mmCIF file of C-alpha atoms in Angstrom:
data_model
loop_
_atom_site.group_PDB
_atom_site.id
_atom_site.type_symbol
_atom_site.label_atom_id
_atom_site.label_comp_id
_atom_site.label_asym_id
_atom_site.label_seq_id
_atom_site.Cartn_x
_atom_site.Cartn_y
_atom_site.Cartn_z
ATOM 1 C CA UNK A 221 0.000 0.000 0.000
ATOM 2 C CA UNK A 222 1.081 3.529 -0.634
ATOM 3 C CA UNK A 223 3.415 2.484 -3.415
ATOM 4 C CA UNK A 224 2.648 3.685 -6.878
ATOM 5 C CA UNK A 225 3.994 3.359 -10.340
ATOM 6 C CA UNK A 226 7.133 5.249 -11.315
ATOM 7 C CA UNK A 227 5.206 8.100 -12.909
ATOM 8 C CA UNK A 228 3.599 8.965 -9.576
ATOM 9 C CA UNK A 229 6.915 9.431 -7.825
ATOM 10 C CA UNK A 230 7.248 13.158 -8.457
ATOM 11 C CA UNK A 231 4.027 14.094 -6.744
ATOM 12 C CA UNK A 232 3.504 17.167 -4.614
ATOM 13 C CA UNK A 233 4.142 17.186 -0.892
ATOM 14 C CA UNK A 234 0.455 16.984 -0.055
ATOM 15 C CA UNK A 235 0.223 13.599 -1.784
ATOM 16 C CA UNK A 236 2.447 12.033 0.850
ATOM 17 C CA UNK A 237 2.045 8.312 1.350
ATOM 18 C CA UNK A 238 -1.722 8.069 1.133
ATOM 19 C CA UNK A 239 -3.696 5.410 -0.636
ATOM 20 C CA UNK A 240 -4.264 5.452 -4.367
ATOM 21 C CA UNK A 241 -7.822 6.715 -3.839
ATOM 22 C CA UNK A 242 -6.539 9.563 -1.696
ATOM 23 C CA UNK A 243 -3.978 10.511 -4.315
ATOM 24 C CA UNK A 244 -6.615 10.416 -7.019
ATOM 25 C CA UNK A 245 -8.930 12.613 -4.949
ATOM 26 C CA UNK A 246 -6.132 15.135 -4.355
ATOM 27 C CA UNK A 247 -5.173 15.087 -8.022
ATOM 28 C CA UNK A 248 -8.791 15.643 -9.045
ATOM 29 C CA UNK A 249 -9.129 18.524 -6.559
ATOM 30 C CA UNK A 250 -5.904 20.061 -7.862
ATOM 31 C CA UNK A 251 -7.195 19.760 -11.454
ATOM 32 C CA UNK A 252 -10.474 21.401 -10.462
ATOM 33 C CA UNK A 253 -8.592 24.210 -8.718
ATOM 34 C CA UNK A 254 -6.464 24.716 -11.818
ATOM 35 C CA UNK A 255 -9.576 24.845 -14.029
ATOM 36 C CA UNK A 256 -11.102 27.387 -11.646
ATOM 37 C CA UNK A 257 -7.920 29.488 -11.821
ATOM 38 C CA UNK A 258 -7.959 29.363 -15.616
ATOM 39 C CA UNK A 259 -11.617 30.454 -15.686
ATOM 40 C CA UNK A 260 -10.879 33.310 -13.289
ATOM 41 C CA UNK A 261 -7.941 34.445 -15.433
ATOM 42 C CA UNK A 262 -10.132 34.318 -18.539
ATOM 43 C CA UNK A 263 -12.858 36.289 -16.745
ATOM 44 C CA UNK A 264 -10.255 38.840 -15.705
ATOM 45 C CA UNK A 265 -9.089 39.050 -19.316
ATOM 46 C CA UNK A 266 -12.654 39.584 -20.487
ATOM 47 C CA UNK A 267 -13.167 42.324 -17.914
ATOM 48 C CA UNK A 268 -9.943 44.010 -18.979
ATOM 49 C CA UNK A 269 -10.927 43.734 -22.642
ATOM 50 C CA UNK A 270 -14.391 45.168 -21.943
ATOM 51 C CA UNK A 271 -12.845 48.040 -20.003
ATOM 52 C CA UNK A 272 -10.304 48.671 -22.764
ATOM 53 C CA UNK A 273 -13.051 48.594 -25.420
ATOM 54 C CA UNK A 274 -15.129 50.983 -23.324
ATOM 55 C CA UNK A 275 -12.201 53.425 -23.099
ATOM 56 C CA UNK A 276 -11.518 53.097 -26.842
ATOM 57 C CA UNK A 277 -15.184 53.769 -27.608
ATOM 58 C CA UNK A 278 -15.157 56.870 -25.387
ATOM 59 C CA UNK A 279 -12.011 58.104 -27.107
ATOM 60 C CA UNK A 280 -13.475 57.460 -30.562
ATOM 61 C CA UNK A 281 -16.708 59.269 -29.642
ATOM 62 C CA UNK A 282 -14.698 62.193 -28.271
ATOM 63 C CA UNK A 283 -12.649 62.372 -31.488
ATOM 64 C CA UNK A 284 -15.801 62.210 -33.613
ATOM 65 C CA UNK A 285 -17.435 64.967 -31.546
ATOM 66 C CA UNK A 286 -14.343 67.177 -31.905
ATOM 67 C CA UNK A 287 -14.297 66.590 -35.666
ATOM 68 C CA UNK A 288 -18.011 67.379 -35.928
ATOM 69 C CA UNK A 289 -17.570 70.557 -33.866
ATOM 70 C CA UNK A 290 -14.642 71.566 -36.074
ATOM 71 C CA UNK A 291 -16.748 71.117 -39.221
ATOM 72 C CA UNK A 292 -19.648 73.043 -37.676
ATOM 73 C CA UNK A 293 -17.296 75.872 -36.686
ATOM 74 C CA UNK A 294 -15.852 76.025 -40.218
ATOM 75 C CA UNK A 295 -19.356 76.161 -41.696
ATOM 76 C CA UNK A 296 -20.431 78.841 -39.223
ATOM 77 C CA UNK A 297 -17.320 80.941 -39.970
ATOM 78 C CA UNK A 298 -17.971 80.568 -43.698
ATOM 79 C CA UNK A 299 -21.547 81.803 -43.253
ATOM 80 C CA UNK A 300 -20.348 84.702 -41.086
ATOM 81 C CA UNK A 301 -17.798 85.716 -43.746
ATOM 82 C CA UNK A 302 -20.487 85.614 -46.417
ATOM 83 C CA UNK A 303 -22.745 87.787 -44.242
ATOM 84 C CA UNK A 304 -19.946 90.308 -43.524
ATOM 85 C CA UNK A 305 -19.070 90.462 -47.194
ATOM 86 C CA UNK A 306 -22.710 91.044 -48.066
ATOM 87 C CA UNK A 307 -22.929 93.839 -45.465
ATOM 88 C CA UNK A 308 -19.725 95.405 -46.818
ATOM 89 C CA UNK A 309 -21.039 95.307 -50.368
ATOM 90 C CA UNK A 310 -18.694 92.592 -51.641
ATOM 91 C CA UNK A 311 -20.394 90.412 -54.218
ATOM 92 C CA UNK A 312 -20.259 86.741 -53.162
ATOM 93 C CA UNK A 313 -20.430 85.443 -56.729
#
């Protein structure tokens, strides 16, 4: 009892000299813990990606708003120039 095949020899300290069933239970629990860790890392990655996408969207919207405001300002200035020219008697043709 307690002896295993050669491939079980490099086990972790918590596997000690228990029975084969005990070792299997510990191995299964370790595998489940590792799967849980992987899921948590993936969730963290998703959260980071969502946050990054949110920031990128805000930046893009800000850039679009600035561009739109710039175009509106240019159009307004053009109209104001036309009006001033009209008032000063300059033909806009």
